[in-house]
mmCIF file of C-alpha atoms and ligand atoms in Angstrom:
data_model
loop_
_atom_site.group_PDB
_atom_site.id
_atom_site.type_symbol
_atom_site.label_atom_id
_atom_site.label_comp_id
_atom_site.label_asym_id
_atom_site.label_seq_id
_atom_site.Cartn_x
_atom_site.Cartn_y
_atom_site.Cartn_z
ATOM 1 C CA UNK N 488 -0.116 0.010 0.108
ATOM 2 C CA UNK N 489 1.355 3.424 -0.621
ATOM 3 C CA UNK N 490 0.700 5.907 1.786
ATOM 4 C CA UNK N 491 0.486 9.817 0.642
ATOM 5 C CA UNK N 492 0.492 12.209 3.592
ATOM 6 C CA UNK N 493 -0.594 15.993 2.075
ATOM 7 C CA UNK N 494 -0.904 19.125 4.511
ATOM 8 C CA UNK N 495 -4.027 19.515 3.828
ATOM 9 C CA UNK N 496 -7.123 18.109 1.815
ATOM 10 C CA UNK N 497 -7.025 20.378 -0.944
ATOM 11 C CA UNK N 498 -3.367 19.073 -1.549
ATOM 12 C CA UNK N 499 -4.565 15.247 -1.293
ATOM 13 C CA UNK N 500 -7.705 15.704 -3.387
ATOM 14 C CA UNK N 501 -5.291 17.196 -6.107
ATOM 15 C CA UNK N 502 -2.912 14.315 -6.021
ATOM 16 C CA UNK N 503 -5.896 11.778 -6.107
ATOM 17 C CA UNK N 504 -7.645 13.678 -9.042
ATOM 18 C CA UNK N 505 -4.135 13.501 -11.148
ATOM 19 C CA UNK N 506 -4.274 9.879 -10.668
ATOM 20 C CA UNK N 507 -7.762 9.544 -11.995
ATOM 21 C CA UNK N 508 -7.196 12.181 -14.721
ATOM 22 C CA UNK N 509 -4.464 10.058 -16.108
ATOM 23 C CA UNK N 510 -6.223 7.097 -15.877
ATOM 24 C CA UNK N 511 -9.195 8.785 -18.043
ATOM 25 C CA UNK N 512 -6.839 10.400 -20.426
ATOM 26 C CA UNK N 513 -4.892 6.856 -20.793
ATOM 27 C CA UNK N 514 -7.849 4.991 -21.192
ATOM 28 C CA UNK N 515 -10.755 7.164 -22.297
ATOM 29 C CA UNK N 516 -13.196 4.433 -21.621
ATOM 30 C CA UNK N 517 -12.035 3.787 -18.118
ATOM 31 C CA UNK N 518 -14.530 2.025 -15.631
ATOM 32 C CA UNK N 519 -14.456 4.169 -12.662
ATOM 33 C CA UNK N 520 -15.546 2.480 -9.186
ATOM 34 C CA UNK N 521 -17.047 5.674 -7.129
ATOM 35 C CA UNK N 522 -17.548 6.841 -3.525
ATOM 36 C CA UNK N 523 -20.071 9.141 -2.019
ATOM 37 C CA UNK N 524 -19.778 10.867 1.726
ATOM 38 C CA UNK N 525 -17.832 14.161 2.509
ATOM 39 C CA UNK N 526 -14.556 12.939 1.644
ATOM 40 C CA UNK N 527 -14.576 12.476 -2.163
ATOM 41 C CA UNK N 528 -16.068 16.132 -2.562
ATOM 42 C CA UNK N 529 -12.987 17.993 -3.411
ATOM 43 C CA UNK N 530 -11.613 15.486 -5.530
ATOM 44 C CA UNK N 531 -14.909 15.511 -7.548
ATOM 45 C CA UNK N 532 -14.574 19.431 -7.729
ATOM 46 C CA UNK N 533 -11.175 19.000 -8.762
ATOM 47 C CA UNK N 534 -12.158 16.237 -11.451
ATOM 48 C CA UNK N 535 -15.006 19.081 -12.846
ATOM 49 C CA UNK N 536 -12.177 21.739 -12.946
ATOM 50 C CA UNK N 537 -10.286 19.656 -14.938
ATOM 51 C CA UNK N 538 -12.956 18.710 -17.627
ATOM 52 C CA UNK N 539 -13.882 22.600 -17.829
ATOM 53 C CA UNK N 540 -10.095 23.804 -17.721
ATOM 54 C CA UNK N 541 -8.381 21.013 -19.401
ATOM 55 C CA UNK N 542 -10.948 19.151 -21.364
ATOM 56 C CA UNK N 543 -10.989 16.154 -19.580
ATOM 57 C CA UNK N 544 -13.195 13.950 -21.611
ATOM 58 C CA UNK N 545 -15.726 11.474 -19.465
ATOM 59 C CA UNK N 546 -17.965 10.831 -22.717
ATOM 60 C CA UNK N 547 -16.472 7.106 -22.671
ATOM 61 C CA UNK N 548 -16.172 6.661 -18.903
ATOM 62 C CA UNK N 549 -18.427 4.162 -17.187
ATOM 63 C CA UNK N 550 -19.159 4.197 -13.553
ATOM 64 C CA UNK N 551 -20.428 2.145 -10.926
ATOM 65 C CA UNK N 552 -20.903 3.190 -7.131
ATOM 66 C CA UNK N 553 -20.106 1.587 -4.373
ATOM 67 C CA UNK N 554 -23.488 1.560 -2.666
ATOM 68 C CA UNK N 555 -26.817 3.377 -1.621
ATOM 69 C CA UNK N 556 -29.288 3.214 1.056
ATOM 70 C CA UNK N 557 -32.215 0.549 0.748
ATOM 71 C CA UNK N 558 -35.468 2.600 0.811
ATOM 72 C CA UNK N 559 -34.488 5.845 -0.578
ATOM 73 C CA UNK N 560 -36.114 6.769 -3.942
ATOM 74 C CA UNK N 561 -33.408 8.166 -6.427
ATOM 75 C CA UNK N 562 -34.595 11.810 -6.076
ATOM 76 C CA UNK N 563 -34.491 11.854 -2.181
ATOM 77 C CA UNK N 564 -31.812 14.501 -1.521
ATOM 78 C CA UNK N 565 -29.832 12.049 0.521
ATOM 79 C CA UNK N 566 -29.509 9.201 -1.807
ATOM 80 C CA UNK N 567 -26.432 8.518 -3.342
ATOM 81 C CA UNK N 568 -27.847 9.106 -6.965
ATOM 82 C CA UNK N 569 -29.354 12.479 -5.865
ATOM 83 C CA UNK N 570 -25.326 13.214 -4.280
ATOM 84 C CA UNK N 571 -23.674 11.837 -7.410
ATOM 85 C CA UNK N 572 -25.582 13.769 -9.732
ATOM 86 C CA UNK N 573 -25.244 16.927 -7.611
ATOM 87 C CA UNK N 574 -21.624 16.976 -6.603
ATOM 88 C CA UNK N 575 -20.340 15.406 -9.953
ATOM 89 C CA UNK N 576 -22.207 14.232 -13.083
ATOM 90 C CA UNK N 577 -24.605 16.750 -13.939
ATOM 91 C CA UNK N 578 -20.864 19.053 -14.172
ATOM 92 C CA UNK N 579 -18.957 16.509 -16.761
ATOM 93 C CA UNK N 580 -20.217 15.063 -19.841
ATOM 94 C CA UNK N 581 -20.530 11.931 -18.848
ATOM 95 C CA UNK N 582 -23.486 9.711 -20.721
ATOM 96 C CA UNK N 583 -26.335 9.122 -18.087
ATOM 97 C CA UNK N 584 -26.717 5.280 -19.639
ATOM 98 C CA UNK N 585 -23.033 4.733 -18.230
ATOM 99 C CA UNK N 586 -23.742 5.759 -15.094
ATOM 100 C CA UNK N 587 -24.460 2.742 -12.399
ATOM 101 C CA UNK N 588 -25.555 3.078 -8.751
ATOM 102 C CA UNK N 589 -27.440 0.644 -7.100
ATOM 103 C CA UNK N 590 -31.139 0.972 -6.676
ATOM 104 C CA UNK N 591 -32.033 1.442 -2.931
ATOM 105 C CA UNK N 592 -35.981 0.625 -4.519
ATOM 106 C CA UNK N 593 -34.902 -2.659 -5.879
ATOM 107 C CA UNK N 594 -37.945 -5.306 -5.603
ATOM 108 C CA UNK N 595 -35.686 -7.991 -5.678
ATOM 109 C CA UNK N 596 -32.516 -7.241 -4.179
ATOM 110 C CA UNK N 597 -30.289 -10.309 -4.331
ATOM 111 C CA UNK N 598 -31.446 -10.534 -8.267
ATOM 112 C CA UNK N 599 -30.490 -6.750 -8.557
ATOM 113 C CA UNK N 600 -26.856 -7.354 -6.699
ATOM 114 C CA UNK N 601 -26.219 -10.159 -9.041
ATOM 115 C CA UNK N 602 -27.163 -8.112 -12.460
ATOM 116 C CA UNK N 603 -25.041 -5.688 -10.527
ATOM 117 C CA UNK N 604 -22.081 -7.899 -10.405
ATOM 118 C CA UNK N 605 -22.740 -9.045 -14.079
ATOM 119 C CA UNK N 606 -22.699 -5.295 -15.497
ATOM 120 C CA UNK N 607 -19.182 -4.612 -13.890
ATOM 121 C CA UNK N 608 -17.973 -7.897 -15.293
ATOM 122 C CA UNK N 609 -19.235 -6.929 -18.613
ATOM 123 C CA UNK N 610 -18.206 -3.251 -18.514
ATOM 124 C CA UNK N 611 -14.495 -4.905 -18.340
ATOM 125 C CA UNK N 612 -14.103 -5.114 -14.622
ATOM 126 C CA UNK N 613 -13.293 -1.601 -12.418
ATOM 127 C CA UNK N 614 -10.121 0.201 -13.645
ATOM 128 C CA UNK N 615 -10.056 2.412 -10.509
ATOM 129 C CA UNK N 616 -12.249 2.238 -7.482
ATOM 130 C CA UNK N 617 -12.425 5.417 -5.325
ATOM 131 C CA UNK N 618 -13.212 4.455 -1.248
ATOM 132 C CA UNK N 619 -13.464 6.579 1.628
ATOM 133 C CA UNK N 620 -13.398 5.075 5.177
ATOM 134 C CA UNK N 621 -15.479 4.841 7.813
ATOM 135 C CA UNK N 622 -14.445 5.828 11.560
ATOM 136 C CA UNK N 623 -15.163 1.787 12.098
ATOM 137 C CA UNK N 624 -12.763 0.754 9.430
ATOM 138 C CA UNK N 625 -15.855 0.226 6.822
ATOM 139 C CA UNK N 626 -15.027 0.433 2.932
ATOM 140 C CA UNK N 627 -18.151 0.529 0.881
ATOM 141 C CA UNK N 628 -20.725 -0.114 3.770
ATOM 142 C CA UNK N 629 -18.606 -3.518 4.261
ATOM 143 C CA UNK N 630 -18.740 -2.989 8.220
ATOM 144 C CA UNK N 631 -16.339 -5.165 10.314
ATOM 145 C CA UNK N 632 -16.905 -8.661 10.223
ATOM 146 C CA UNK N 633 -17.969 -8.346 6.539
ATOM 147 C CA UNK N 634 -16.451 -11.611 4.566
ATOM 148 C CA UNK N 635 -13.515 -10.665 2.560
ATOM 149 C CA UNK N 636 -14.923 -12.626 -0.219
ATOM 150 C CA UNK N 637 -18.236 -10.847 -0.366
ATOM 151 C CA UNK N 638 -20.063 -9.402 -3.370
ATOM 152 C CA UNK N 639 -22.532 -6.876 -3.806
ATOM 153 C CA UNK N 640 -25.200 -7.373 -1.371
ATOM 154 C CA UNK N 641 -27.558 -6.209 1.296
ATOM 155 C CA UNK N 642 -26.097 -5.119 4.522
ATOM 156 C CA UNK N 643 -27.135 -3.467 7.880
ATOM 157 C CA UNK N 644 -25.134 -0.385 8.974
ATOM 158 C CA UNK N 645 -23.697 -0.171 12.334
ATOM 159 C CA UNK N 646 -25.150 1.695 14.588
ATOM 160 C CA UNK N 647 -21.842 3.755 14.791
ATOM 161 C CA UNK N 648 -22.306 4.365 10.912
ATOM 162 C CA UNK N 649 -26.073 5.658 11.509
ATOM 163 C CA UNK N 650 -24.900 7.918 13.761
ATOM 164 C CA UNK N 651 -21.399 9.102 11.726
ATOM 165 C CA UNK N 652 -24.305 9.563 8.849
ATOM 166 C CA UNK N 653 -26.694 11.456 10.863
ATOM 167 C CA UNK N 654 -25.229 14.680 9.966
ATOM 168 C CA UNK N 655 -26.547 14.312 6.203
ATOM 169 C CA UNK N 656 -30.222 14.098 7.595
ATOM 170 C CA UNK N 657 -30.253 16.956 9.541
ATOM 171 C CA UNK N 658 -28.481 15.281 12.673
ATOM 172 C CA UNK N 659 -31.683 13.112 13.037
ATOM 173 C CA UNK N 660 -30.476 9.248 13.326
ATOM 174 C CA UNK N 661 -34.414 8.206 12.914
ATOM 175 C CA UNK N 662 -34.032 9.240 9.522
ATOM 176 C CA UNK N 663 -31.190 7.241 8.443
ATOM 177 C CA UNK N 664 -32.029 4.015 6.634
ATOM 178 C CA UNK N 665 -30.307 0.876 8.323
ATOM 179 C CA UNK N 666 -29.769 -1.097 5.718
ATOM 180 C CA UNK N 667 -28.270 -0.382 2.046
ATOM 181 C CA UNK N 668 -26.858 -2.277 -0.876
ATOM 182 C CA UNK N 669 -22.832 -2.484 -1.292
ATOM 183 C CA UNK N 670 -20.250 -3.888 -3.514
ATOM 184 C CA UNK N 671 -18.634 -6.687 -1.453
ATOM 185 C CA UNK N 672 -15.027 -6.827 -0.538
ATOM 186 C CA UNK N 673 -14.249 -9.109 -3.139
ATOM 187 C CA UNK N 674 -15.826 -6.689 -5.505
ATOM 188 C CA UNK N 675 -13.536 -3.847 -4.519
ATOM 189 C CA UNK N 676 -10.785 -6.063 -4.453
ATOM 190 C CA UNK N 677 -11.403 -7.285 -7.838
ATOM 191 C CA UNK N 678 -10.469 -3.460 -9.088
ATOM 192 C CA UNK N 679 -7.642 -2.947 -10.973
ATOM 193 C CA UNK N 680 -6.334 -0.309 -8.543
ATOM 194 C CA UNK N 681 -7.900 1.473 -5.595
ATOM 195 C CA UNK N 682 -7.258 5.214 -4.207
ATOM 196 C CA UNK N 683 -8.473 5.575 -0.901
ATOM 197 C CA UNK N 684 -9.160 8.888 0.624
ATOM 198 C CA UNK N 685 -9.358 9.933 4.682
ATOM 199 C CA UNK N 686 -9.155 13.388 6.040
ATOM 200 C CA UNK N 687 -9.590 14.619 9.760
ATOM 201 C CA UNK N 688 -8.369 13.148 12.959
ATOM 202 C CA UNK N 689 -11.621 10.911 13.237
ATOM 203 C CA UNK N 690 -10.189 8.639 10.412
ATOM 204 C CA UNK N 691 -6.624 8.206 12.446
ATOM 205 C CA UNK N 692 -7.455 4.950 14.397
ATOM 206 C CA UNK N 693 -9.110 3.511 11.219
ATOM 207 C CA UNK N 694 -6.272 4.621 8.725
ATOM 208 C CA UNK N 695 -3.823 3.199 11.488
ATOM 209 C CA UNK N 696 -5.585 -0.079 11.516
ATOM 210 C CA UNK N 697 -6.007 -0.094 7.750
ATOM 211 C CA UNK N 698 -2.309 0.365 6.631
ATOM 212 C CA UNK N 699 -0.079 -0.789 9.520
ATOM 213 C CA UNK N 700 -2.536 -3.185 11.832
ATOM 214 C CA UNK N 701 -3.021 -6.872 11.134
ATOM 215 C CA UNK N 702 -5.024 -7.737 8.169
ATOM 216 C CA UNK N 703 -8.885 -8.400 9.827
ATOM 217 C CA UNK N 704 -12.131 -8.471 8.950
ATOM 218 C CA UNK N 705 -12.970 -6.410 12.112
ATOM 219 C CA UNK N 706 -11.109 -3.765 10.116
ATOM 220 C CA UNK N 707 -12.361 -3.956 6.745
ATOM 221 C CA UNK N 708 -10.115 -1.551 5.015
ATOM 222 C CA UNK N 709 -7.036 -3.653 5.836
ATOM 223 C CA UNK N 710 -7.568 -6.376 3.178
ATOM 224 C CA UNK N 711 -6.186 -3.550 0.791
ATOM 225 C CA UNK N 712 -2.891 -4.571 2.113
ATOM 226 C CA UNK N 713 -3.281 -7.504 -0.191
ATOM 227 C CA UNK N 714 -4.608 -5.322 -3.254
ATOM 228 C CA UNK N 715 -1.705 -5.114 -5.819
ATOM 229 C CA UNK N 716 -2.269 -1.688 -6.315
ATOM 230 C CA UNK N 717 -3.714 0.608 -3.726
ATOM 231 C CA UNK N 718 -2.787 4.250 -2.858
ATOM 232 C CA UNK N 719 -4.160 5.801 0.499
ATOM 233 C CA UNK N 720 -4.580 9.840 0.398
ATOM 234 C CA UNK N 721 -4.451 11.046 3.585
ATOM 235 C CA UNK N 722 -3.817 14.587 5.365
ATOM 236 C CA UNK N 723 -1.830 15.211 8.391
ATOM 237 C CA UNK N 724 -4.479 14.669 11.121
ATOM 238 C CA UNK N 725 -5.639 11.243 9.581
ATOM 239 C CA UNK N 726 -2.116 10.280 9.611
ATOM 240 C CA UNK N 727 -1.509 10.837 13.106
ATOM 241 C CA UNK N 728 -1.507 7.238 14.436
ATOM 242 C CA UNK N 729 1.026 6.377 11.607
ATOM 243 C CA UNK N 730 4.280 4.660 13.123
ATOM 244 C CA UNK N 731 6.206 5.058 9.553
ATOM 245 C CA UNK N 732 4.656 8.531 8.523
ATOM 246 C CA UNK N 733 8.004 9.841 7.987
ATOM 247 C CA UNK N 734 9.267 6.852 5.687
ATOM 248 C CA UNK N 735 6.055 7.603 3.689
ATOM 249 C CA UNK N 736 6.826 11.197 3.089
ATOM 250 C CA UNK N 737 10.508 10.351 2.312
ATOM 251 C CA UNK N 738 9.117 7.730 -0.252
ATOM 252 C CA UNK N 739 6.665 9.926 -1.827
ATOM 253 C CA UNK N 740 9.036 12.983 -1.844
ATOM 254 C CA UNK N 741 11.389 11.399 -3.500
ATOM 255 C CA UNK N 742 9.490 10.321 -6.327
ATOM 256 C CA UNK N 743 9.305 11.935 -10.032
ATOM 257 C CA UNK N 744 6.131 13.533 -10.852
ATOM 258 C CA UNK N 745 5.505 11.184 -13.401
ATOM 259 C CA UNK N 746 5.671 8.260 -11.149
ATOM 260 C CA UNK N 747 3.428 10.227 -8.448
ATOM 261 C CA UNK N 748 0.621 10.597 -10.375
ATOM 262 C CA UNK N 749 0.853 6.784 -12.097
HETATM 263 C C1 LIG Z 1299 -19.610 6.105 0.431
HETATM 264 C C2 LIG Z 1299 -19.100 4.967 1.372
HETATM 265 C C3 LIG Z 1299 -18.834 4.727 2.469
HETATM 266 C C4 LIG Z 1299 -17.868 5.981 3.083
HETATM 267 C C5 LIG Z 1299 -17.554 6.025 4.497
HETATM 268 C C6 LIG Z 1299 -17.061 7.550 5.083
HETATM 269 O O1 LIG Z 1299 -20.170 5.614 -0.831
HETATM 270 O O2 LIG Z 1299 -18.917 4.187 0.499
HETATM 271 O O3 LIG Z 1299 -17.724 4.070 2.809
HETATM 272 O O4 LIG Z 1299 -16.799 6.157 2.134
HETATM 273 O O5 LIG Z 1299 -18.404 5.796 5.403
HETATM 274 O O6 LIG Z 1299 -17.696 8.809 4.654
HETATM 275 P P1 LIG Z 1299 -17.294 10.069 4.516
HETATM 276 O O7 LIG Z 1299 -16.551 10.349 3.545
HETATM 277 O O8 LIG Z 1299 -18.792 10.940 4.785
HETATM 278 O O9 LIG Z 1299 -16.580 10.312 5.923
#
């Protein structure tokens, strides 16, 4: 795992955006796996900026989102559909038919999840998966003890995640759905590359456990230690628990630009 520690979220998001942009330039029909939540917002803003100012072209790009709440209509302001269209898709030239987000209103959830997995495979697999991390170490909505072999399926959120996400629902925990559809850890691990972003001291413990702790289903993100191409973009507060932070800085500072964006 490569750890890139930046002084602030702006710099970290810019570095992550350059990795995504380089892939899209090299492979215009790239398949991107995308995340929601507060963490990737600046990354998406940078991608919009690159689209507007440097003609970064998304016309052939296909996307698959990690997850969606069960029971929220696409039009619900807190649905991940609404989030993605508001914060990214409406501001780039992506084709709506190339966007895939789990359907939280699917009548037959297992059938829907199997079809989602098939669609990813038919698109050629995910070239680059963007990830955030929960304070409990979840990726997608794969909560602690999720199987490392899991595929897209329904999951129940932990109480911690419900509490964490209440901020998107006017602070009202009772409004946060308890179930979601999420790509599995096996689905995420099949992506050719993963980039994880994590900001703020509330993520420091999860990041330390992910990067330097034992690989364990209690910290789902720790499976990324087994991924052959995973980069973790964090700010100083999120790096606070890392024992080898000086080493990660030294490695990154010693890289030529072309290798940083690769
Ligand atoms: C969202 C997702 C989640 C979030 C995580 C962190 O699609 O997959 O794993 O990345 O809950 O959320 P924020 O960024 O809001 O702290």
